[in-house]
Short mmCIF file of C-alpha atoms in Angstrom, two decimals:
data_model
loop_
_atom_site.label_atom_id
_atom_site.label_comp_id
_atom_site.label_asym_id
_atom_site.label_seq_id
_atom_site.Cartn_x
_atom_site.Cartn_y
_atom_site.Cartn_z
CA UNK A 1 0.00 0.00 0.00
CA UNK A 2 1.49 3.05 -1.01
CA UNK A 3 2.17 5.67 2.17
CA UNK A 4 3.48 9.26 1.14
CA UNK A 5 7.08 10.40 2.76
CA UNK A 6 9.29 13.27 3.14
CA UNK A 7 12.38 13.00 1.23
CA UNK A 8 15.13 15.39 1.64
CA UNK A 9 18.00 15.42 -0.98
CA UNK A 10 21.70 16.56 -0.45
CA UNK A 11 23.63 16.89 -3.41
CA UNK A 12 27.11 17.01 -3.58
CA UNK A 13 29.41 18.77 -6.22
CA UNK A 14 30.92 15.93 -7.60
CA UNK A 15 31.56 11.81 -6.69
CA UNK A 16 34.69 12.64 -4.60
CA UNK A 17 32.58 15.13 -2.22
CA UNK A 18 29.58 12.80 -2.01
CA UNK A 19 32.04 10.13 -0.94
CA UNK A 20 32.82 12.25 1.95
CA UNK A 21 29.10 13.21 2.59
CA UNK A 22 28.40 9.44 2.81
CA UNK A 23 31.15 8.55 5.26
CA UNK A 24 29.88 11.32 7.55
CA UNK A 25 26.54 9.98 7.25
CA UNK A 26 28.27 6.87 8.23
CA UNK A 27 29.93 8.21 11.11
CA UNK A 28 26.82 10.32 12.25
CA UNK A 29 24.29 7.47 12.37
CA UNK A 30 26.32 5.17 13.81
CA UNK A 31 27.46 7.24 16.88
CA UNK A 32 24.06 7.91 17.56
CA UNK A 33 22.94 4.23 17.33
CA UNK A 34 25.23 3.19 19.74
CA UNK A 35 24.22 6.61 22.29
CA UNK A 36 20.64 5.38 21.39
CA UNK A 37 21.13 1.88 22.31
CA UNK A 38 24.50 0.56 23.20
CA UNK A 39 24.86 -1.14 19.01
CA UNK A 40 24.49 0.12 15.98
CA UNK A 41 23.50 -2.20 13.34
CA UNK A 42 23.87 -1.79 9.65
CA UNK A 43 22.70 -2.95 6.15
CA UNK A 44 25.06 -1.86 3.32
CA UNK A 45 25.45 -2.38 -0.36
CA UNK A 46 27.47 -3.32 -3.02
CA UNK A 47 28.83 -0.74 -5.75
CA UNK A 48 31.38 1.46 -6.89
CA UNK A 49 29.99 4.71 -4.79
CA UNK A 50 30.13 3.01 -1.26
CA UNK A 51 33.55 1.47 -2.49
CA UNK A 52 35.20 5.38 -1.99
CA UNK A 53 32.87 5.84 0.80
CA UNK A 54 34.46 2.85 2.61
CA UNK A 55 37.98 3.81 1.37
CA UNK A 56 37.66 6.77 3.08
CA UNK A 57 36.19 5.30 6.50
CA UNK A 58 38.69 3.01 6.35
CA UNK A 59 41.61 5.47 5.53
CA UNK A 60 43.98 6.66 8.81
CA UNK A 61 44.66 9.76 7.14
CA UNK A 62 41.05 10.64 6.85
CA UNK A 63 38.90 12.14 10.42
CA UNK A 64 35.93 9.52 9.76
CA UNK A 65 37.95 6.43 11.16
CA UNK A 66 38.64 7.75 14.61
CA UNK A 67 35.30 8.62 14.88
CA UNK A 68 33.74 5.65 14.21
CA UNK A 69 33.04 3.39 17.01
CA UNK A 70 33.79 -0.04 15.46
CA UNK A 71 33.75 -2.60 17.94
CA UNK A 72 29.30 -1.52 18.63
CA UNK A 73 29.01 -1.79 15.34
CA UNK A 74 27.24 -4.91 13.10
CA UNK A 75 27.35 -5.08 9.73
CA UNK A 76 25.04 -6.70 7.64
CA UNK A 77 24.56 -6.77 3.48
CA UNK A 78 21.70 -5.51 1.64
CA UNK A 79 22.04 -8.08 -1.40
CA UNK A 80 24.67 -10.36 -3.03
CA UNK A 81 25.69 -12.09 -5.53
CA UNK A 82 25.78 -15.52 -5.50
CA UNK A 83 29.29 -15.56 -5.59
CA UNK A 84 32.25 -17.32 -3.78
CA UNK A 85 33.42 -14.28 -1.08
CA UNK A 86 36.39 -14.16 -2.23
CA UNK A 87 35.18 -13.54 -6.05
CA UNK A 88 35.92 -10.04 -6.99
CA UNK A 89 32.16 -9.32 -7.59
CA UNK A 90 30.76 -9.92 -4.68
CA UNK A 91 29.89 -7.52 -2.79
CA UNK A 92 31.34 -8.54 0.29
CA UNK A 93 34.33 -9.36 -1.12
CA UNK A 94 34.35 -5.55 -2.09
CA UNK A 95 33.66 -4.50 1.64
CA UNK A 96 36.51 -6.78 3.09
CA UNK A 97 39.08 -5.19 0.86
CA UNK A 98 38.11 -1.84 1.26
CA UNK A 99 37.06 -1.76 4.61
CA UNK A 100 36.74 -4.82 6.76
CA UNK A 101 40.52 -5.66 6.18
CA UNK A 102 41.52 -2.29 7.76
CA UNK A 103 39.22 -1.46 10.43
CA UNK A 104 38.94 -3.25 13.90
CA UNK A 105 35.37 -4.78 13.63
CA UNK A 106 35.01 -8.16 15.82
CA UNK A 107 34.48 -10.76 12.81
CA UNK A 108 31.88 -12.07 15.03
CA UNK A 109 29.95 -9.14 14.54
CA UNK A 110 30.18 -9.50 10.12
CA UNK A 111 27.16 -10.98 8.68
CA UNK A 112 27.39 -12.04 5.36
CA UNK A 113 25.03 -13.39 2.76
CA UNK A 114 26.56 -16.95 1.88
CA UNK A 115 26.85 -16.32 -1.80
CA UNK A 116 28.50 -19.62 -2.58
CA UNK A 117 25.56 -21.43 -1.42
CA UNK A 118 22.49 -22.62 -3.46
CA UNK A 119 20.23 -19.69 -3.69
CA UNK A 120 17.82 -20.84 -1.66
CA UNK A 121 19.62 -22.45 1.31
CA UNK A 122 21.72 -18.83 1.39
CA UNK A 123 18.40 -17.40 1.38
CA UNK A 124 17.13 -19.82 4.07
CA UNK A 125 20.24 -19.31 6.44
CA UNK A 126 20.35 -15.27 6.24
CA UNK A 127 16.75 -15.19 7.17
CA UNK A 128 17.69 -17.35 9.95
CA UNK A 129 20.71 -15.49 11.03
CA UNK A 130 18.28 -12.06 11.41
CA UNK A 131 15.46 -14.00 13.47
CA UNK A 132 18.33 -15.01 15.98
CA UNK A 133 20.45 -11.92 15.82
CA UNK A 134 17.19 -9.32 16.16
CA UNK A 135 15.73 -12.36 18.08
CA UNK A 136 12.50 -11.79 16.49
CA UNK A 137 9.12 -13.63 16.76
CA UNK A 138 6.52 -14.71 14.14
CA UNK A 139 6.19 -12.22 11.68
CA UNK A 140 8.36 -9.55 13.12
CA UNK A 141 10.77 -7.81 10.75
CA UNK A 142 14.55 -6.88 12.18
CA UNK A 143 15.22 -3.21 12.38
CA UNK A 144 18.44 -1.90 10.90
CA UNK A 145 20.01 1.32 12.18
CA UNK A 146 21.43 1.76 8.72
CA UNK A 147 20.40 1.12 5.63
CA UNK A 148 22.31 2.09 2.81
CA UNK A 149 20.68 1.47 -0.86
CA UNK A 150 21.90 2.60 -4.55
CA UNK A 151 20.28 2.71 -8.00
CA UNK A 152 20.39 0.80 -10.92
CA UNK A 153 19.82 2.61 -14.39
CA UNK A 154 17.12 0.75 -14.48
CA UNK A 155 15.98 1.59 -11.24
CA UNK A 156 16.26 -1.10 -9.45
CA UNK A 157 17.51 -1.26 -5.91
CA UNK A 158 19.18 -3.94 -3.37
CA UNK A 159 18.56 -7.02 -5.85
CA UNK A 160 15.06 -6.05 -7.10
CA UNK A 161 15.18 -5.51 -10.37
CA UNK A 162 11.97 -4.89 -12.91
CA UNK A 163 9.47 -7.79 -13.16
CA UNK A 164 11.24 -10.15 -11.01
CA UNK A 165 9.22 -12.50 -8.36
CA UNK A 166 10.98 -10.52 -5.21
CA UNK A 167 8.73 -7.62 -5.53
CA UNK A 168 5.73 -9.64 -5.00
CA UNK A 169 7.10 -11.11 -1.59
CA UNK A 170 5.64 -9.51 1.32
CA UNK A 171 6.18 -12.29 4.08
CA UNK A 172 10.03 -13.37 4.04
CA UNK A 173 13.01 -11.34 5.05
CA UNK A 174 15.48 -12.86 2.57
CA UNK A 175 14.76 -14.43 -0.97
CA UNK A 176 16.54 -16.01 -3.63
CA UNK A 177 15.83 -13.81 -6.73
CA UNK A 178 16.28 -14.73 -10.09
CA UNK A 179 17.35 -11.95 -12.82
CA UNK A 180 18.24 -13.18 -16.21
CA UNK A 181 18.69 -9.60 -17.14
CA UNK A 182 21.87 -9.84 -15.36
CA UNK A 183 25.46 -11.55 -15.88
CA UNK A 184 24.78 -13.39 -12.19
CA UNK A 185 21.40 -14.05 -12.54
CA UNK A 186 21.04 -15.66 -9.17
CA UNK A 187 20.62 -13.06 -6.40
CA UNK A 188 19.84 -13.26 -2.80
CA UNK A 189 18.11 -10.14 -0.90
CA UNK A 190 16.27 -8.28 1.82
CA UNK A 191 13.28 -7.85 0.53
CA UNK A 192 11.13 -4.51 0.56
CA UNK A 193 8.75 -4.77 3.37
CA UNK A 194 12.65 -5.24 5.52
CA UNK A 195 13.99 -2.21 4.02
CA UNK A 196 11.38 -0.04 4.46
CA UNK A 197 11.77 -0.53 8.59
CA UNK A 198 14.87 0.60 8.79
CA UNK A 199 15.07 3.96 11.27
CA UNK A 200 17.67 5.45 9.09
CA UNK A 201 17.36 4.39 5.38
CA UNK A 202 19.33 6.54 2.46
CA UNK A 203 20.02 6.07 -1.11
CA UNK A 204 23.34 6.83 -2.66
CA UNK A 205 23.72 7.24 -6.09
CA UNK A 206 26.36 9.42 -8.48
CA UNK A 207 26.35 10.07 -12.11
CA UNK A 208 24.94 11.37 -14.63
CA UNK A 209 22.89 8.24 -16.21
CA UNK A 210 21.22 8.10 -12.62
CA UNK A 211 19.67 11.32 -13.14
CA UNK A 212 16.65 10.18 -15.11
CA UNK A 213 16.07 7.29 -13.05
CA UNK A 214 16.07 9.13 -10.30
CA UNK A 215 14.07 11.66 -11.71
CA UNK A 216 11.51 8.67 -12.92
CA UNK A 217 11.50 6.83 -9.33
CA UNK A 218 10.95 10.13 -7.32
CA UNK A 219 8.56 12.35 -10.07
CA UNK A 220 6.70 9.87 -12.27
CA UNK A 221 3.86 7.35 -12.60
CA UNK A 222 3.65 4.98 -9.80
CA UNK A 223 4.98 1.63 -11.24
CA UNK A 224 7.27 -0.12 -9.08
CA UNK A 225 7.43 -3.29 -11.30
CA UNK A 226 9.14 -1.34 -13.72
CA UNK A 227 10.62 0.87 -11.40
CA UNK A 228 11.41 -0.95 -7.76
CA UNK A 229 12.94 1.81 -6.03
CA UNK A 230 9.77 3.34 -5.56
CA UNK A 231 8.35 -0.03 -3.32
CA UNK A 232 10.68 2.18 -0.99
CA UNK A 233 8.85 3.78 0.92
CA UNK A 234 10.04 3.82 4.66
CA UNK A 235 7.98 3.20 7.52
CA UNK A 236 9.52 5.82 9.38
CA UNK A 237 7.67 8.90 6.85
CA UNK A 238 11.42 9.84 6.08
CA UNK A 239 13.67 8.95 2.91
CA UNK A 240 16.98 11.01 2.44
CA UNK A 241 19.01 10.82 -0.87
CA UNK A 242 22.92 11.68 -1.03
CA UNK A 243 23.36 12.47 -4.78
CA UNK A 244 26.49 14.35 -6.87
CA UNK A 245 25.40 17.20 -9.20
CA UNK A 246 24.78 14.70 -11.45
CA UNK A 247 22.96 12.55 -10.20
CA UNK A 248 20.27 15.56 -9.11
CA UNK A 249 20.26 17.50 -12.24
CA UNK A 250 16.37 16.23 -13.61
CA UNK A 251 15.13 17.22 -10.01
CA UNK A 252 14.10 20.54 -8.30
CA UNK A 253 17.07 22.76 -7.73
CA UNK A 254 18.23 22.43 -4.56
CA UNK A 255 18.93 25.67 -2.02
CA UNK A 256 21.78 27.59 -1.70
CA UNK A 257 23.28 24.60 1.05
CA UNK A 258 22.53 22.09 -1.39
CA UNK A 259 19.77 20.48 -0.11
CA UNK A 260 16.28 19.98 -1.36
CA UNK A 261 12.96 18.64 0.13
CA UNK A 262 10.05 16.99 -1.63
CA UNK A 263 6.99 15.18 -0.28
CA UNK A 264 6.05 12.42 -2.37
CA UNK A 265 2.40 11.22 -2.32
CA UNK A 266 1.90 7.94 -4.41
#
């Protein structure tokens, strides 16, 4: 059922300064989290625009890292491939490299999609893993601090892409998703109804063929089978976007501080 939102947009000059945007988002979120309620637990996602964000939060030379209080912190993954995690497109693979690998995390506290797995049993176990980490009961959905999401050019989002069987599923947390669109056409994701809880959720997207997707998700006919990133829709009545120049350039112009506000009404 669609529910309208507030969506604020902050756009950045160009990639390199929406990098650092993001990683102060980071940083910001998670420090309150933890003052909120001792953890601060985190759904990212795969791509080359959290890649620099993570370089950066990983980097000594950068502010973000000391700031960042790593050992309250839980990471969890949006989608993946189902991929081997040491295959250099998966998107944890990607996260280790640029981030786990330098950063003092307890490894305890990483919670990967098992890619290598058949579909379904990865699937299977990650749903399992959130009922006993969020310890939830019957039809309860986990919460995420966190949740970071990007854009497809086709505007899809996390693993659901256009006409695929994961936007019709409204009862599991994790599915197996098939997308023969795609070069690995055997995905595993949250689905929508768990993004949409998430008490922080925030797209981030740079570039300039995102700008008409963006433009089509957030300003045009309601039609999220075509267009999934507009099942988002969070609970919480608030969506931000971190976009570059870009990225923004088919929406509203944005104020003099480079932020803009919209209320969508589906």
């Amino acid at each position: 059922m669609p529910r309208p939102f507030s969506l604020e947009y902050r756009v950045s000059e160009d990639p390199t300064a929406l990098s650092h945007a993001a990683a102060q988002y980071f940083v910001d979120c998670t420090r309150a989290a933890v003052e909120a309620r001792g953890k601060a637990r985190m759904a990212i996602s795969g791509g080359s625009t959290p890649k620099a964000t993570f370089q950066l939060l990983a980097d000594p030379a950068q502010p973000y890292r000391a700031m960042m209080p790593w050992d309250r912190m839980e990471i969890y993954w949006v989608d993946e491939r189902c991929l081997p995690p040491d295959h250099p497109d998966s998107n944890y693979h990607m996260t280790r490299v640029n981030l786990l690998d330098h950063v003092p995390i307890p490894p305890e506290q990483v919670h990967r999609m098992r890619g290598e797995l058949d579909p379904e049993e990865a699937a299977a176990k990650y749903e399992s893993e959130l009922r006993n980490q969020f310890r939830l009961e019957g039809a309860q959905a986990p919460v995420f601090d966190l949740l970071a999401l990007g854009m497809g050019d086709d505007g899809h989002t996390a693993s659901l892409f256009p006409h695929t069987e994961a936007l019709d599923e409204m009862m599991r947390l994790v599915v197996a998703n098939h997308v023969p669109q795609q070069k690995y056409d055997w995905r595993i994701t949250l689905t929508w109804p768990v993004i949409v809880e998430a008490r922080e959720l925030f797209f981030l997207i740079a570039g300039e063929a995102k700008a008409d997707p963006v433009h089509r998700v957030l300003q045009g006919p309601f039609d999220p089978d075509t267009l999934p990133s507009q099942l988002i829709q969070p609970r919480s009545g608030k969506l931000l976007m971190l976009l570059d120049r870009q990225a923004a350039s088919l929406l509203p112009a944005p104020d003099a501080g480079g932020v803009g506000k919209m209320e969508i009404h589906r």
